[in-house]
Short mmCIF file of C-alpha atoms (C1' of nucleotides) in Angstrom, two decimals:
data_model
loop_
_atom_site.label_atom_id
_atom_site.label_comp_id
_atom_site.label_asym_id
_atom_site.label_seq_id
_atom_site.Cartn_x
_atom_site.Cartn_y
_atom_site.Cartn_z
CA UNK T 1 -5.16 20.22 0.17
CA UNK T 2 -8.60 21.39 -0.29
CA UNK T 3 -7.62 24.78 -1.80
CA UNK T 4 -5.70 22.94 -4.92
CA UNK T 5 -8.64 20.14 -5.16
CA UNK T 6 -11.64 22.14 -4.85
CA UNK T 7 -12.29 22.39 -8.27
CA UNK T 8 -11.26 18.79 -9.66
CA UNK T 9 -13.71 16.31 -7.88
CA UNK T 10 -15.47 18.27 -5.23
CA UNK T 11 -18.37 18.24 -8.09
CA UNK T 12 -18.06 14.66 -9.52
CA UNK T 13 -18.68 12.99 -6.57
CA UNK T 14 -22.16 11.69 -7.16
CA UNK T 15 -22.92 12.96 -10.01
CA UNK T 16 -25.28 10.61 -11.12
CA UNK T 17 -27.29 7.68 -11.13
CA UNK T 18 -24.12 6.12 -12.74
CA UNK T 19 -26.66 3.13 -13.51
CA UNK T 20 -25.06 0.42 -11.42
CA UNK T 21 -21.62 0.25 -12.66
CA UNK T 22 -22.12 -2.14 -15.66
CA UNK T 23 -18.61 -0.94 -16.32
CA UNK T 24 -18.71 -3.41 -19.89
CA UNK T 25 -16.19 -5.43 -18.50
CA UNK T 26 -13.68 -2.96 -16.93
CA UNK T 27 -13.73 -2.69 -13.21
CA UNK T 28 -15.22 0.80 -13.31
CA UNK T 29 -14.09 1.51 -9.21
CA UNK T 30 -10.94 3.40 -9.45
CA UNK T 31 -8.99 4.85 -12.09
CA UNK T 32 -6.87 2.46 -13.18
CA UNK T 33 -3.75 3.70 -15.33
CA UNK T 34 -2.76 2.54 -18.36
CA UNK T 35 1.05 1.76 -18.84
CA UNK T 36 1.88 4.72 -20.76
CA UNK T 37 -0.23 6.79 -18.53
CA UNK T 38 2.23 5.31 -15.67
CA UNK T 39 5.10 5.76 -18.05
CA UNK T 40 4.79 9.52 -18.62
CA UNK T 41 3.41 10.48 -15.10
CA UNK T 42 6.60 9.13 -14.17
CA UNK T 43 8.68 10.71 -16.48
CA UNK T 44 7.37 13.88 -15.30
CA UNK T 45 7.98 12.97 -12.17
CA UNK T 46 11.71 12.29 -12.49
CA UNK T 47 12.33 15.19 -14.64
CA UNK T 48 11.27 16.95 -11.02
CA UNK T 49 7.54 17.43 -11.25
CA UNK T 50 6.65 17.02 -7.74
CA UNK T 51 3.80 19.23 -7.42
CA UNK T 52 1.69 20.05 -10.41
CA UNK T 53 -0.07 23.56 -10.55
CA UNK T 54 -3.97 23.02 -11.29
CA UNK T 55 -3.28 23.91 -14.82
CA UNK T 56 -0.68 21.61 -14.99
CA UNK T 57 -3.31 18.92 -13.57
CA UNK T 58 -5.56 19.72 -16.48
CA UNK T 59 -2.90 19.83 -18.99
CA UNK T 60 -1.41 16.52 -18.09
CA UNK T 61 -4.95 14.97 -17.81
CA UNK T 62 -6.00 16.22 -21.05
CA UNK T 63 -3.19 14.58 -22.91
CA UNK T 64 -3.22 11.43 -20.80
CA UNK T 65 -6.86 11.27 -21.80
CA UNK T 66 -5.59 10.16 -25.06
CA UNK T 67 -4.19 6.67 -23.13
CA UNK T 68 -7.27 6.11 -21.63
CA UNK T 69 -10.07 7.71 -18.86
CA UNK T 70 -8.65 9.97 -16.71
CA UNK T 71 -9.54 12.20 -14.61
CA UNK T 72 -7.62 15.34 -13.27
CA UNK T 73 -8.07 14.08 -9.57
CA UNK T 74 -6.22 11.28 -10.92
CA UNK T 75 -2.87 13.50 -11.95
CA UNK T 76 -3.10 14.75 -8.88
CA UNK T 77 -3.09 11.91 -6.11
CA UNK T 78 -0.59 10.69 -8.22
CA UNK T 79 1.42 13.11 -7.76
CA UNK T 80 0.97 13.15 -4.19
CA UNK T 81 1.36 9.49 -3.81
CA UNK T 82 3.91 9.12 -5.62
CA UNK T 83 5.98 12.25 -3.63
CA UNK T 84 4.51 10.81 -0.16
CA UNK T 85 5.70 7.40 -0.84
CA UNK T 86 9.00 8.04 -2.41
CA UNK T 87 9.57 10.40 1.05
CA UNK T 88 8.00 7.62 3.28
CA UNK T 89 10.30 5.10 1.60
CA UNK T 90 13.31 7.27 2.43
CA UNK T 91 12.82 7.78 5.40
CA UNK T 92 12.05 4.05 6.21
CA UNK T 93 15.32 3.21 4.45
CA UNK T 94 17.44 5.90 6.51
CA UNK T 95 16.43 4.32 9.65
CA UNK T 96 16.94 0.84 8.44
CA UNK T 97 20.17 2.04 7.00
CA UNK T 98 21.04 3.37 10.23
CA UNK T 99 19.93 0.77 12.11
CA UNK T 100 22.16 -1.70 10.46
CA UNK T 101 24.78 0.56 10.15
CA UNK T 102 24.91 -0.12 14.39
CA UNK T 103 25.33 -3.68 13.78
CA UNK T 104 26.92 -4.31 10.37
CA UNK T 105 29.07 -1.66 8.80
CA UNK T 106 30.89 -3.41 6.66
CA UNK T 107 31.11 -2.87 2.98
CA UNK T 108 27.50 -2.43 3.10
CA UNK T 109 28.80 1.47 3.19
CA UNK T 110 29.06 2.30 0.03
CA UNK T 111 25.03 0.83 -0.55
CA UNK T 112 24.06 2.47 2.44
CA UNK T 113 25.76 5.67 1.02
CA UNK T 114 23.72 5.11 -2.65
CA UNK T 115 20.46 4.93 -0.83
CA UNK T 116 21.02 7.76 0.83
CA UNK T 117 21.91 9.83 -1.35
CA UNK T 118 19.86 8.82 -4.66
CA UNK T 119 16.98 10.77 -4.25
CA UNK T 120 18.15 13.65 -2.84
CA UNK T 121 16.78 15.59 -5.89
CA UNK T 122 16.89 19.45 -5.40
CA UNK T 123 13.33 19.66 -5.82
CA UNK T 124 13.38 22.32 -8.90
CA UNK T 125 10.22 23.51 -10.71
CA UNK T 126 10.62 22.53 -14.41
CA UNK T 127 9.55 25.09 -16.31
CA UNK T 128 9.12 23.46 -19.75
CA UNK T 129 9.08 20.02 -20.12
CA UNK T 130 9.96 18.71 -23.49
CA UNK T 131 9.98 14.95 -22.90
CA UNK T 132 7.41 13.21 -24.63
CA UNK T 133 5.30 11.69 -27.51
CA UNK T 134 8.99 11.15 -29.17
CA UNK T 135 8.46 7.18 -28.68
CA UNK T 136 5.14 6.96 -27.09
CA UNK T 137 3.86 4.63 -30.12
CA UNK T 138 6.06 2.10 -28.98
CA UNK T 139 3.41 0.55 -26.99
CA UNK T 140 0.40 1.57 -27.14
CA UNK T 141 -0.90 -1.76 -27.23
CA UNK T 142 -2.24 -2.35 -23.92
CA UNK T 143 -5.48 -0.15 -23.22
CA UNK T 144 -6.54 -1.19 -19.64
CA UNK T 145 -3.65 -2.97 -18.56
CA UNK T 146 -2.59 -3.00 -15.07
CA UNK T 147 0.82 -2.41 -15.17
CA UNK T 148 1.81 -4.56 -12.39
CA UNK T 149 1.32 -7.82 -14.57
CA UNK T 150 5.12 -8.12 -14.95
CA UNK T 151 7.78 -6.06 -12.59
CA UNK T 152 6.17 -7.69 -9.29
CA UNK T 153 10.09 -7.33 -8.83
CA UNK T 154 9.94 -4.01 -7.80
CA UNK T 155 12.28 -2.93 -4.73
CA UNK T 156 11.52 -2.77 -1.28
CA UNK T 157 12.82 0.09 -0.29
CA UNK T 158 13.13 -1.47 3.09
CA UNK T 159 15.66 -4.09 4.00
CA UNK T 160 16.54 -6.44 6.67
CA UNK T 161 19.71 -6.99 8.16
CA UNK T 162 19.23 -10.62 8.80
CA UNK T 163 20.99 -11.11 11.90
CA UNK T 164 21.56 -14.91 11.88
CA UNK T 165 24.24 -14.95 14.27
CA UNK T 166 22.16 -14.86 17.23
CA UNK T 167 19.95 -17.49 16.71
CA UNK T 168 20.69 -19.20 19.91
CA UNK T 169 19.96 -16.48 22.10
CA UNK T 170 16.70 -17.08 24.20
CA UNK T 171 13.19 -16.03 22.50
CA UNK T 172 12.96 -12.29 23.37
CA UNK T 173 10.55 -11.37 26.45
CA UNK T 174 7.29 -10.93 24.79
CA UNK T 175 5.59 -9.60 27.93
CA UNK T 176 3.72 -6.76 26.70
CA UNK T 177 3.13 -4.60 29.78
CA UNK T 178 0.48 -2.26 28.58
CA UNK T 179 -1.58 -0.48 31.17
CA UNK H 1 6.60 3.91 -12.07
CA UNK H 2 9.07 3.80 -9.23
CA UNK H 3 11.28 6.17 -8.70
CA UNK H 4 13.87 5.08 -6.75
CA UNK H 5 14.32 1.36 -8.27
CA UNK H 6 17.21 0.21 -6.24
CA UNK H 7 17.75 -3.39 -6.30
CA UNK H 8 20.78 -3.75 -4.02
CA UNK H 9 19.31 -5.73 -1.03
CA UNK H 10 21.73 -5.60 2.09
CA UNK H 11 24.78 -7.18 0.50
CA UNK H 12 25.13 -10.63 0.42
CA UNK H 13 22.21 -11.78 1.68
CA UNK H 14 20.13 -13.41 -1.17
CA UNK H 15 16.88 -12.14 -0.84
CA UNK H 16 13.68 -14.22 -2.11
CA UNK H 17 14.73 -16.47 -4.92
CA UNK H 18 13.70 -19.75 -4.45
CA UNK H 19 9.97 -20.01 -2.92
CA UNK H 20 9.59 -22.28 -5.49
CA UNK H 21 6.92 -21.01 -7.83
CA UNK H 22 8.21 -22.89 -10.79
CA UNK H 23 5.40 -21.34 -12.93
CA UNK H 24 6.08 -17.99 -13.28
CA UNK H 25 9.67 -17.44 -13.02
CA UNK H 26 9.53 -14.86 -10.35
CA UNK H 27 12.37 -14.09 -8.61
CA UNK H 28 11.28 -12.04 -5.35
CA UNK H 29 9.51 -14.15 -3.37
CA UNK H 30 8.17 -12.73 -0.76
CA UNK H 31 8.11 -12.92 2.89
CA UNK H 32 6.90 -15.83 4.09
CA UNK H 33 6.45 -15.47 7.96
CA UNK H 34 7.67 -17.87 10.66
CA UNK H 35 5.18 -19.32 12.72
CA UNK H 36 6.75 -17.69 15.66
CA UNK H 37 6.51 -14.31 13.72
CA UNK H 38 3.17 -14.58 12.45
CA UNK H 39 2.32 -15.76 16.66
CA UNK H 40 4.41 -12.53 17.86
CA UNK H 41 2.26 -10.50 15.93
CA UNK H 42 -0.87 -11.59 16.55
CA UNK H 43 -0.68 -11.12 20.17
CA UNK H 44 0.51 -8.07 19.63
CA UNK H 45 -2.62 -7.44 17.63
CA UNK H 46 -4.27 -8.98 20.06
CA UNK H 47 -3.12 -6.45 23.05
CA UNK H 48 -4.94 -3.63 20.59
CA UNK H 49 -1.77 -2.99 18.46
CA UNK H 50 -3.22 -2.01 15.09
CA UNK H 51 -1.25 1.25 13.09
CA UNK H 52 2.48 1.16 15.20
CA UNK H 53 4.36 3.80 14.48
CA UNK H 54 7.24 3.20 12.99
CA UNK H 55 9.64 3.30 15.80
CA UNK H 56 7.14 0.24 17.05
CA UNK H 57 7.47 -0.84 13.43
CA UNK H 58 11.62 -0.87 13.39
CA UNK H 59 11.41 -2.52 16.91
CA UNK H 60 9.20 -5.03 16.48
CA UNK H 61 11.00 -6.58 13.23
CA UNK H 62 13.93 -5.78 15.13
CA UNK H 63 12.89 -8.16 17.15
CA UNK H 64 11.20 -10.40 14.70
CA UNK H 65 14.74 -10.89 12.85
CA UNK H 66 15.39 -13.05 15.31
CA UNK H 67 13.12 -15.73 13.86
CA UNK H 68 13.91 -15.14 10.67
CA UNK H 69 14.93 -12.96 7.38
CA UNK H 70 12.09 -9.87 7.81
CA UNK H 71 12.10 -6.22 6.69
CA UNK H 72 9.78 -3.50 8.70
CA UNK H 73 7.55 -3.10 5.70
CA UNK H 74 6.74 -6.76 6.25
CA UNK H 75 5.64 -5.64 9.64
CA UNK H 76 3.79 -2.67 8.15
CA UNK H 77 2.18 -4.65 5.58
CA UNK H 78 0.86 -7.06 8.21
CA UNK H 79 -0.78 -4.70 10.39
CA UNK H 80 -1.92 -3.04 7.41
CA UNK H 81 -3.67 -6.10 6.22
CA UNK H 82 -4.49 -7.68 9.18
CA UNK H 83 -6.21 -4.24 10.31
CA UNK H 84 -8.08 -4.18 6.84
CA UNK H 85 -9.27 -7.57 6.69
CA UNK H 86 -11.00 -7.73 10.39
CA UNK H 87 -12.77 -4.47 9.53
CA UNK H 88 -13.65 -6.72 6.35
CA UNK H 89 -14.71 -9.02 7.72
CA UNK H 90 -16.64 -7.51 10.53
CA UNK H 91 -18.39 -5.39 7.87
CA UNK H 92 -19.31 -8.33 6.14
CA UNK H 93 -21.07 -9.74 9.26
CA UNK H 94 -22.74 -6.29 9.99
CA UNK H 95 -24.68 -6.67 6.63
CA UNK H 96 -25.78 -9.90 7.63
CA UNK H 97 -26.88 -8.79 11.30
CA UNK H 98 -28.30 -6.13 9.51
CA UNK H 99 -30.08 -7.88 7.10
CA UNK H 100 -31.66 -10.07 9.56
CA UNK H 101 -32.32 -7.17 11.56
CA UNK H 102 -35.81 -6.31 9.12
CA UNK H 103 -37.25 -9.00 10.92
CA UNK H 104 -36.15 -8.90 14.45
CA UNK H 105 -37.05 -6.29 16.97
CA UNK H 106 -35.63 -3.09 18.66
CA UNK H 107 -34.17 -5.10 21.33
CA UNK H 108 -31.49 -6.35 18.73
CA UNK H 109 -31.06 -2.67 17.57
CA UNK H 110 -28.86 -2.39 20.61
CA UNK H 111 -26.85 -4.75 19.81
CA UNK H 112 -26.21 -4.00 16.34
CA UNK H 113 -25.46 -0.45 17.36
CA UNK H 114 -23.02 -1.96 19.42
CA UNK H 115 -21.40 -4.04 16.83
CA UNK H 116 -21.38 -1.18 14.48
CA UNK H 117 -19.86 1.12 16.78
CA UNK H 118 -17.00 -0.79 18.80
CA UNK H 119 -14.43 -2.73 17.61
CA UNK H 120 -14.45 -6.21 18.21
CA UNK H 121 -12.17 -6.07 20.96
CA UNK H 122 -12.77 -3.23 23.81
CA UNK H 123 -10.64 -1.08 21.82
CA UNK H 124 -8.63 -0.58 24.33
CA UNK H 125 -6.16 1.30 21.87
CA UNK H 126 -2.56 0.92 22.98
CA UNK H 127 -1.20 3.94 24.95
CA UNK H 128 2.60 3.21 26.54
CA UNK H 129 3.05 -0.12 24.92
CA UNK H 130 6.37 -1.60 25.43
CA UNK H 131 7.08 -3.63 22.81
CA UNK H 132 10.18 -5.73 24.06
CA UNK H 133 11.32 -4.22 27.00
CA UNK H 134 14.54 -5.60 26.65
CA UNK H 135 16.13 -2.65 24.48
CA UNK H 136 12.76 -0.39 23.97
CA UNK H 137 13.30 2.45 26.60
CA UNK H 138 11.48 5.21 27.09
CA UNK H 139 10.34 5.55 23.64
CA UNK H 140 6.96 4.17 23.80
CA UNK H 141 5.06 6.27 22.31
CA UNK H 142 1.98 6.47 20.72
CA UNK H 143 -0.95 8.75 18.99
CA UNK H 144 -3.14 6.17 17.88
CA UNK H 145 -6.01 7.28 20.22
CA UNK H 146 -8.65 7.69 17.94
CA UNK H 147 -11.51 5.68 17.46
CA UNK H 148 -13.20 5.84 14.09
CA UNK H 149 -16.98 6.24 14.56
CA UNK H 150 -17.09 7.70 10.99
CA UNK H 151 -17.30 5.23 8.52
CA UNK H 152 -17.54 7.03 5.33
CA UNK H 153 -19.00 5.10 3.40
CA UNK H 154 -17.63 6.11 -0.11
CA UNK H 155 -20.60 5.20 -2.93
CA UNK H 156 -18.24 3.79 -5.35
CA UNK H 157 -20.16 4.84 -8.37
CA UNK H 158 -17.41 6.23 -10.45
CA UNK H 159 -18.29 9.38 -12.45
CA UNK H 160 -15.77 9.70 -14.71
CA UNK H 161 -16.89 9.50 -18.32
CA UNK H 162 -14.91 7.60 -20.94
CA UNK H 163 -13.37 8.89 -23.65
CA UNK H 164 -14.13 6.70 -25.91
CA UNK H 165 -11.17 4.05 -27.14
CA UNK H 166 -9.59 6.09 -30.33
CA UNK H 167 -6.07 4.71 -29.94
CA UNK H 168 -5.10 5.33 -33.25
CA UNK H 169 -4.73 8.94 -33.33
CA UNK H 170 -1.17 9.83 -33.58
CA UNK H 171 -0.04 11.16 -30.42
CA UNK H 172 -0.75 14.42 -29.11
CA UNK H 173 1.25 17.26 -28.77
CA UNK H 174 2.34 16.55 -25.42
CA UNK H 175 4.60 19.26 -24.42
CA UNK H 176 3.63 20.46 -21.50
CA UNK H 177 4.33 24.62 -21.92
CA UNK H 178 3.70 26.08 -18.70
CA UNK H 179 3.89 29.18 -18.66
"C1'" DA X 1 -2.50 -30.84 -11.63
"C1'" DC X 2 -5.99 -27.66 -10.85
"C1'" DC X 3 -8.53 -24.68 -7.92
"C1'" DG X 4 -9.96 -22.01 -3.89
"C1'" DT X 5 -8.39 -19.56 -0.08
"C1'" DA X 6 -5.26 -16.92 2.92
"C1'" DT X 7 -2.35 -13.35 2.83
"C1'" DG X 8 1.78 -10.45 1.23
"C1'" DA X 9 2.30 -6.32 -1.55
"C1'" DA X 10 0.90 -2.35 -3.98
"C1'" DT X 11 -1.52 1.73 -4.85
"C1'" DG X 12 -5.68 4.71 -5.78
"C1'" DA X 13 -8.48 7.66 -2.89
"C1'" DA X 14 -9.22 10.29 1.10
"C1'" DA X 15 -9.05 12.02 5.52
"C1'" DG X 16 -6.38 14.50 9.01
"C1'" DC L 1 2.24 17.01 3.74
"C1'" DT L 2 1.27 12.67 6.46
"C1'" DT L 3 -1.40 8.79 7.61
"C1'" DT L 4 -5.03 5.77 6.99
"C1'" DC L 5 -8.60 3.23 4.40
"C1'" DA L 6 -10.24 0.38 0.63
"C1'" DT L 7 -9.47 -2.41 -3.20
"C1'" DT L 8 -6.90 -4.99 -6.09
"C1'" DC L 9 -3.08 -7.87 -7.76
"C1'" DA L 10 -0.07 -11.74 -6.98
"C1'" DT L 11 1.39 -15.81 -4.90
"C1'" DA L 12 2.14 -19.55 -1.42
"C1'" DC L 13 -0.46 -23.48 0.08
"C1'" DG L 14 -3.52 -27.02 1.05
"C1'" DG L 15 -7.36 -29.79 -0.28
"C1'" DT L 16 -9.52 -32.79 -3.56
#
DNA sequence: ACCGTATGAATGAAAG
DNA sequence: CTTTCATTCATACGGT
């Protein structure tokens, strides 16, 4: 990780006085993205960007820059969120798939199947990417906008397989025998 | 931003809804924790449980289902917070200790020193924990040995500059040409 | 009904 | 890449 990063914030960090953080009224803290930043990183990302080359750190910063500060660091544990979590969330869902596939397996097949399956991407390399600016004046009202404001709704990757049947079956032993 | 939006929760069970909150017509609500969860957890907290893994994670709201509707990133989350917030809040005290320590002696260096350093519990950090013995074989296991006695103590003064607010440039030429 | 607090959820930033 | 930490957003609740 340090190889790819060396040259992005290994120099910023304390670069100045920075003169208390007056921030004029944005929480200066953490970069915080603007919708259409969000919007294209994640185009990128589904069109199979997974692990931007430094240049393509800089080049993608650079035009984001136009939404907003932004920093290349920023591209780039983006990026690396975004892949971790996506994997993280897979693999949380597998197990939960499996899990309930023990106890349920009923019709609950053909979800199971979707999840599975739907981001098995084949990881490619784009080599030009052409999606862009083509509607990015759509929006551009918000400037600092947090984009969570209104898809709180997002999925949880995770699910339960609310038993319910067994609610009359003793409280489980809780007896912890550690050491 | 997400990548794999999937909205199918395990069929037929109605997720969130409901939960009230008239105001702003959400329609996830989110988990809400028994009492007999939220008590499951906290001894397990209290035994020295702090990051489970996830097979502890899939077993314990395994196990939790059987109080009610719960996913294993509720149990994540938990930890995760609960975790957070007593390192919170213990930092929070530190500062106080500490600022009363300018006028105390060396004697209470000790004991600051010890506060700084130890966790508020004799960190006695889970090793072969058997979460529910009743179907949790010989999995127990756990890597969570380490004890953090680096606290970095990231100086949040952001250095990024800002590039100024010009919004009303067209867009740039955002195709990304890699070569 | 509003407001403050506790806490679930999310995610940027880093460390390992 | 994986895992953890810190901070922030959002909301359920309880008090007044």
């Amino acid at each position: 990780m340090e190889e790819g990063m060396s040259e992005f914030f290994i120099s910023g960090v304390s670069v100045g006085g920075n003169s208390g953080s007056a921030t004029t009224g944005t929480k200066c803290g953490r970069w915080n993205p603007t919708t259409e930043q969000v919007k294209v990183l994640t185009e990128l990302f589904s069109s199979g960007l997974r692990t931007p080359s430094t240049d393509q750190i800089q080049k993608i910063s650079n035009q984001l820059s136009f939404y907003g500060k932004i920093e290349s660091k920023n591209v780039f544990y983006w990026f690396q969120n975004h892949k971790a979590r996506e994997r993280q969330k897979r693999r949380k869902v597998d197990k939960d798939v499996i899990r309930s596939e023990n106890s349920i397996s009923i019709n609950s097949f053909t979800q199971n199947f979707n999840q599975l399956y739907q981001v098995s991407e084949p990881e490619r390399v784009i080599e030009t990417l052409q999606l862009f600016p083509l509607n990015s004046f759509g929006e551009s009202e918000s400037k600092n906008m947090r984009v969570h404001a209104s898809d709180q709704c997002r999925d949880s990757t995770m699910f339960s397989y609310t038993v319910g049947e067994q609610m009359d079956h003793p409280p489980l032993d809780l007896r912890l025998s550690f050491m």
